[in-house]
Coordinates of C-alpha atoms in Angstrom, one line a residue:
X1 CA 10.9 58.5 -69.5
X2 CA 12.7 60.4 -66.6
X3 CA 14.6 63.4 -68.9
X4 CA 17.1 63.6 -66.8
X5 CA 18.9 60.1 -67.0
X6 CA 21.8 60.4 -69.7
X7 CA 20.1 59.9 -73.3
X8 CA 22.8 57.4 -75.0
X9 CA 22.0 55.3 -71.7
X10 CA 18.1 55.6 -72.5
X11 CA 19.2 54.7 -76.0
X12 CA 21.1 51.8 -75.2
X13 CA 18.5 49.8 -72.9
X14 CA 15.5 50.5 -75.4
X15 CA 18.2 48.9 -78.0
X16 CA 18.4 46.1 -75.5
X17 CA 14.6 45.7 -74.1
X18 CA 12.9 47.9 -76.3
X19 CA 10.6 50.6 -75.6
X20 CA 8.0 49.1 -73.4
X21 CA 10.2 47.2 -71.3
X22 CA 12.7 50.2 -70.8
X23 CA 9.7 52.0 -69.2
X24 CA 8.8 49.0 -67.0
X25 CA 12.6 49.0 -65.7
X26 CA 12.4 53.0 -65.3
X27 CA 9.1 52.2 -63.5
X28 CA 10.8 49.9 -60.9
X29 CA 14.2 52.3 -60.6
X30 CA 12.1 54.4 -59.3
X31 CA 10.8 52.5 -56.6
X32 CA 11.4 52.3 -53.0
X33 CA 12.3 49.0 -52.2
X34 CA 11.6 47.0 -49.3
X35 CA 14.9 46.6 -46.6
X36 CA 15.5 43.1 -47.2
X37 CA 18.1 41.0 -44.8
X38 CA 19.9 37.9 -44.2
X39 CA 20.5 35.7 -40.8
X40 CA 23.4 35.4 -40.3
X41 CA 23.7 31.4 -38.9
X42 CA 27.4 31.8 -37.6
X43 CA 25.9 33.8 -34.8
X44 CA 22.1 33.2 -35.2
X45 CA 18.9 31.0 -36.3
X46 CA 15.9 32.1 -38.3
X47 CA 13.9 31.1 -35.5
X48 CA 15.7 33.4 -33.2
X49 CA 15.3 36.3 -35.6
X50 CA 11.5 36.0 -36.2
X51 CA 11.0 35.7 -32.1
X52 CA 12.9 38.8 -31.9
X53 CA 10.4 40.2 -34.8
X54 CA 7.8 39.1 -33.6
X55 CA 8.1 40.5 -30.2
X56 CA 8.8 44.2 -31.1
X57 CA 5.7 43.8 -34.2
X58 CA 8.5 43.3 -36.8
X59 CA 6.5 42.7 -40.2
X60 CA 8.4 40.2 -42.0
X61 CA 8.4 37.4 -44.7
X62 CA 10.6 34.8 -46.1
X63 CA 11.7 35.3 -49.6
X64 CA 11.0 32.1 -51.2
X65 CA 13.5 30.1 -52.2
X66 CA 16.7 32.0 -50.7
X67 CA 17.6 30.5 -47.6
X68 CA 17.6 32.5 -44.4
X69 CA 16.3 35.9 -46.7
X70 CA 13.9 38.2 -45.0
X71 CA 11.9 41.0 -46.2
X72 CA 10.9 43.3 -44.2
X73 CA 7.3 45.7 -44.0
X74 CA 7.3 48.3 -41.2
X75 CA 10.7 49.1 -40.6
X76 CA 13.7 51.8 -42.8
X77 CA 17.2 50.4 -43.7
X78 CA 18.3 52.7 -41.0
X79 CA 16.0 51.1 -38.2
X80 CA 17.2 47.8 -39.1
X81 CA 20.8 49.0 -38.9
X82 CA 20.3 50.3 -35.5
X83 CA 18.9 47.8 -34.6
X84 CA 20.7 45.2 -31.8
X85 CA 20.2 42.2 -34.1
X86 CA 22.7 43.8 -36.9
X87 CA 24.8 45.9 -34.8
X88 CA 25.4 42.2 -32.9
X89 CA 26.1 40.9 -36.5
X90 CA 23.1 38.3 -36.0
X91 CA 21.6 39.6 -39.1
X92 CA 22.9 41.4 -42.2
X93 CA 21.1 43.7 -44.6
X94 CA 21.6 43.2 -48.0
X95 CA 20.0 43.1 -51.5
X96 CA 18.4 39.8 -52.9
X97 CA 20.2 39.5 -56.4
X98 CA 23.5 40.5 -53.9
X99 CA 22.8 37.4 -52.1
X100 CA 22.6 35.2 -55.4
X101 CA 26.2 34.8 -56.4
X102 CA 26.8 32.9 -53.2
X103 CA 23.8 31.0 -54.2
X104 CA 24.9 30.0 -57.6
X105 CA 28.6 29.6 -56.0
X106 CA 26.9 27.1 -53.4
X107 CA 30.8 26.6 -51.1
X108 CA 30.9 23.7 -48.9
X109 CA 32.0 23.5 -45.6
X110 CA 36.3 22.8 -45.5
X111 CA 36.6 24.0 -49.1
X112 CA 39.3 27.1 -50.0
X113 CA 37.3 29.6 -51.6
X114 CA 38.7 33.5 -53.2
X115 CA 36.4 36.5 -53.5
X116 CA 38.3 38.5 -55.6
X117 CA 36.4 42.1 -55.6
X118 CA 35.3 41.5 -51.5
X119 CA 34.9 44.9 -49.9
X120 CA 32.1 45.2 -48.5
X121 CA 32.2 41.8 -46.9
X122 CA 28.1 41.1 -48.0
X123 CA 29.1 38.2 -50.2
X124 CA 32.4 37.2 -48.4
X125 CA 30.6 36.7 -45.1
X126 CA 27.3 35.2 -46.7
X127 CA 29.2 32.6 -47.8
X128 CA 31.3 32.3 -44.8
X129 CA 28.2 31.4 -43.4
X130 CA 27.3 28.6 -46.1
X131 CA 30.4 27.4 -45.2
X132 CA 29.8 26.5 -41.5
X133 CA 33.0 29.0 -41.0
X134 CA 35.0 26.1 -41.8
X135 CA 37.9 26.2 -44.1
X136 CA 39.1 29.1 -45.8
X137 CA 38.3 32.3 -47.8
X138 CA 40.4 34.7 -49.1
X139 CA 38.9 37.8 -49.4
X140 CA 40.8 40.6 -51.5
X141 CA 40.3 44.4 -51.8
X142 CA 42.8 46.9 -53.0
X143 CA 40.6 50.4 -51.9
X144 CA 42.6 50.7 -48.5
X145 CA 39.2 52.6 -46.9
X146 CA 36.6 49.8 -48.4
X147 CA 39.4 47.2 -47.4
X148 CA 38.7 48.6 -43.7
X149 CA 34.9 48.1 -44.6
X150 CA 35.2 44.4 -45.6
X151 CA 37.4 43.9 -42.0
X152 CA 34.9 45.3 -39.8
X153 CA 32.0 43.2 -41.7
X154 CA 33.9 40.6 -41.1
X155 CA 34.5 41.0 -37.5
X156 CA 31.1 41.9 -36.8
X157 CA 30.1 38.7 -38.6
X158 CA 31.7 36.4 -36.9
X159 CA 33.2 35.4 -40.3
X160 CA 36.9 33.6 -38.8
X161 CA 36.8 31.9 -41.7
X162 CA 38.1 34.8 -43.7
X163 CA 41.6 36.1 -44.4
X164 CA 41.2 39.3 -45.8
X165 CA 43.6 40.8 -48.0
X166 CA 44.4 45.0 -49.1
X167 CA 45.7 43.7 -52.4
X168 CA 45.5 44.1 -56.1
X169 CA 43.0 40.4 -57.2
X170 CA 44.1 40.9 -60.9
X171 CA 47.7 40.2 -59.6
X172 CA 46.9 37.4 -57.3
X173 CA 47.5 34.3 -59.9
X174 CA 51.7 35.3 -59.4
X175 CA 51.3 34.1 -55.5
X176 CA 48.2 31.7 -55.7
X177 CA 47.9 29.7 -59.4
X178 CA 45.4 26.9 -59.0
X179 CA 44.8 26.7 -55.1
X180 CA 41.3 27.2 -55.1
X181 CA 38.5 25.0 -54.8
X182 CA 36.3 28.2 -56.2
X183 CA 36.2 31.4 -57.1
X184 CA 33.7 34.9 -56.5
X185 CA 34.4 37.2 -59.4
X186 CA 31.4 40.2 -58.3
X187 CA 33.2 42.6 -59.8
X188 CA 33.2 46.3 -60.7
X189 CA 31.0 47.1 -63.2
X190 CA 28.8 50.5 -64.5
X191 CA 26.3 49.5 -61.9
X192 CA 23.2 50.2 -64.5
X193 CA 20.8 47.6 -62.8
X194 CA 21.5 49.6 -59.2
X195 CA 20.4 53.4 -60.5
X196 CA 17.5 55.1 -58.7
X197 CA 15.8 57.1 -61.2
X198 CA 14.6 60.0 -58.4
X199 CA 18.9 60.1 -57.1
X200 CA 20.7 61.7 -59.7
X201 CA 23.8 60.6 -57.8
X202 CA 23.4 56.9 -59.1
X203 CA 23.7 57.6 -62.4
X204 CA 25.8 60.6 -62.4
X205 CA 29.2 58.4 -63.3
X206 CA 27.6 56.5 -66.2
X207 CA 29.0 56.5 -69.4
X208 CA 30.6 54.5 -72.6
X209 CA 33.6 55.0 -71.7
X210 CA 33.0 53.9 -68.0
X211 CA 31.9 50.5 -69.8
X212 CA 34.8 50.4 -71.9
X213 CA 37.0 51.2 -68.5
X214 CA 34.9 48.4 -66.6
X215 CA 35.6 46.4 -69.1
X216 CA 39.3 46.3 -69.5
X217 CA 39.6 45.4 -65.5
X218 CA 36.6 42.8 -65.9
X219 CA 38.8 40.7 -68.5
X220 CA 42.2 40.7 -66.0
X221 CA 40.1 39.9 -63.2
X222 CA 39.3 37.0 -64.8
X223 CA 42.5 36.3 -66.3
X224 CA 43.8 35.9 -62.7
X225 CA 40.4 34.2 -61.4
X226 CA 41.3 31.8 -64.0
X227 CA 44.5 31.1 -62.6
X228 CA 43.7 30.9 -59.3
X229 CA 41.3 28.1 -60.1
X230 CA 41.9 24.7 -59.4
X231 CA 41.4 21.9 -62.0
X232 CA 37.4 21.3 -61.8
X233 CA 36.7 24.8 -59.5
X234 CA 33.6 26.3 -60.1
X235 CA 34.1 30.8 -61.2
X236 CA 31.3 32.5 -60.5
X237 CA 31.2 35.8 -62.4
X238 CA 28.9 38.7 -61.7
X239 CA 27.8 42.2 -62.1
X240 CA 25.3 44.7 -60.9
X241 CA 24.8 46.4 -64.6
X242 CA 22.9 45.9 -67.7
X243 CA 25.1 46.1 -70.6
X244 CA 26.0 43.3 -72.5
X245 CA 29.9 44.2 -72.9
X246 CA 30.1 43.4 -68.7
X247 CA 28.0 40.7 -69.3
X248 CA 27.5 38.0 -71.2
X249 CA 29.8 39.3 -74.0
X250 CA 32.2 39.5 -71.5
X251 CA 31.6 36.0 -70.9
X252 CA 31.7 35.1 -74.5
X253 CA 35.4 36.5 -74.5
X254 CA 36.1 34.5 -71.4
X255 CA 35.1 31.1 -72.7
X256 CA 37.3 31.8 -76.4
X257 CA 40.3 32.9 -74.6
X258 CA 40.2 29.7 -72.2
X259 CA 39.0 26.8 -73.9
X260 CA 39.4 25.2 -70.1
X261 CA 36.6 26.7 -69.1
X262 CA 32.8 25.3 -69.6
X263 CA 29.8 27.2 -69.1
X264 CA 27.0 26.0 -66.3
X265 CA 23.5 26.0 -65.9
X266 CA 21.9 27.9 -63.5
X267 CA 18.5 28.2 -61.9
X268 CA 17.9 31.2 -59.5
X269 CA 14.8 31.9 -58.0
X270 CA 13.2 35.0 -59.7
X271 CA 12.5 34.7 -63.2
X272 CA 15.8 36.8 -65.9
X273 CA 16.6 36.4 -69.3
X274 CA 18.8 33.7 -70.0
X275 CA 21.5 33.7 -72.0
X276 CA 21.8 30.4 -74.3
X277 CA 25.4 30.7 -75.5
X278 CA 26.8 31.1 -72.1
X279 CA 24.2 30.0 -69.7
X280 CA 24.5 32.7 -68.3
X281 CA 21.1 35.0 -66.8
X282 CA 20.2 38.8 -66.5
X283 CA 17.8 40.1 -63.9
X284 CA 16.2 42.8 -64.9
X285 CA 14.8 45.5 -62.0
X286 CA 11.6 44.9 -60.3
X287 CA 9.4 46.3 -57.3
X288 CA 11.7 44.0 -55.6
X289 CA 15.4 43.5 -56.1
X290 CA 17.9 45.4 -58.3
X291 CA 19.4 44.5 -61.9
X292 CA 21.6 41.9 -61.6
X293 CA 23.6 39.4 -63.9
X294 CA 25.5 36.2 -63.2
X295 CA 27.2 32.8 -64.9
X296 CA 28.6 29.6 -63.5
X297 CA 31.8 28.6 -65.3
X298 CA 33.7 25.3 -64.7
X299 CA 37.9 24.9 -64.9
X300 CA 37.9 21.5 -66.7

């Protein structure tokens, strides 16, 4: 195991996953992964795209079972971010377990949807997209320089759709109880499932108390998630780290503090660890995509 990530982390995860599967899941954080993208079909089609790709020898593929998901071969993050097709908004790169809440949320055209935790627009705009850029998303962050982030996604995107907000989400539910149709909770977390074992920057942060801290804003973003909810809306909670007190714990305390809420099934499509007594699924790291987590609760 890489010596230099912090040992009561090390510790925790082989609690978790024990010892062989912590060295699998150091294995694959310390992998280069392959630029993966979405189309953008506000301003494109996957047709378009692959002509494009296919004209300047672009090696792609289709990731199975996310719609309008790309991987691609022969080109760096950087190229594709250069490139006219992103810098036109027509495509957007982004993570494959980022592009799953929207998946799991699954909005519909003319509905009123919040993303509480927006910034920087990946999900907001995704599902904007899913949406037809018909109806309404309200799309919060409180960082005033990530809040400029999530507008210029936005614009790029094409994403009119969106009102986006510099504001505090775990104070929304004051101005907007029970107006929304659904609700993206991706919120902070310790970020465990994104560290790069060979960057010691991704993991410099990390600690207990850093849970404990993620932990305390987790529950009032819910709180006002909750709120916000309308009678039979779909919340949609998720993380990008490992430990169990962001996670399915945390969604264990949601569903005793509001008996309203019911938990979902889901079915994604890459294999996790589900979660019987929420429903709820983990996704560990691969080759491919990074740690992930996500439930499906329902305001009854």
């Amino acid at each position: 195991m890489p010596p230099q990530l912090p040992q009561p982390l090390l510790d925790r995860l082989t609690r978790q996953f024990g010892v062989g599967k912590v060295k699998e899941i150091l294995t694959n954080c310390s992998t280069s992964r392959l630029p993966t993208l979405r189309v953008n079909t506000i301003k494109s089609t996957d047709e378009a795209v692959m002509s494009v790709f296919r004209d300047e020898a672009i090696q792609f593929e289709r990731v199975k079972n996310i719609p309008h998901a790309f991987v691609v071969r022969n080109r760096t993050d950087r190229q594709l971010l250069e490139h006219d097709l992103a810098r036109s908004g027509k495509i957007y790169l982004q993570g494959l377990t980022s592009m799953l809440p929207a998946f799991v949320l699954s909005p519909k055209p003319g509905q009123t949807l919040l993303d509480l935790c927006a910034a920087p627009g990946s999900k907001t705009t995704q599902i904007a997209a899913m949406m037809e850029n018909r109806g309404r998303i309200v799309a919060c962050e409180e960082n005033s320089v990530r809040f400029e982030k999530l507008k210029n996604s936005v614009t790029i995107q094409g994403a009119s759709v969106v009102e986006a907000r510099c504001t505090d989400a775990t104070l929304l539910h004051h101005e907007m109880p029970e107006l929304f149709d659904a609700v993206l909770a991706d919120v902070p977390c310790s970020a465990e499932g994104r560290i790069d074992c060979t960057d010691p920057r991704s993991y410099r942060f990390w600690s207990e108390k850093n849970i404990v801290a993620h932990a305390k804003l987790q529950r009032r973003l819910i709180r006002s998630a909750v709120v916000c909810l309308k009678t039979g809306g779909t919340l949609v909670y998720s993380t990008c780290t490992l430990a169990p007190e962001e996670n399915e714990e945390m969604i264990i305390w949601a569903l005793a503090e509001f008996s309203q809420l019911k938990p979902q099934p889901i079915t994604l499509p890459f294999p996790g660890v589900t979660h019987k007594a929420t429903q709820s699924v983990t996704l560990l790291p691969t080759k491919q995509y990074e740690g992930f987590f996500v439930a499906k609760l329902k305001k009854g």
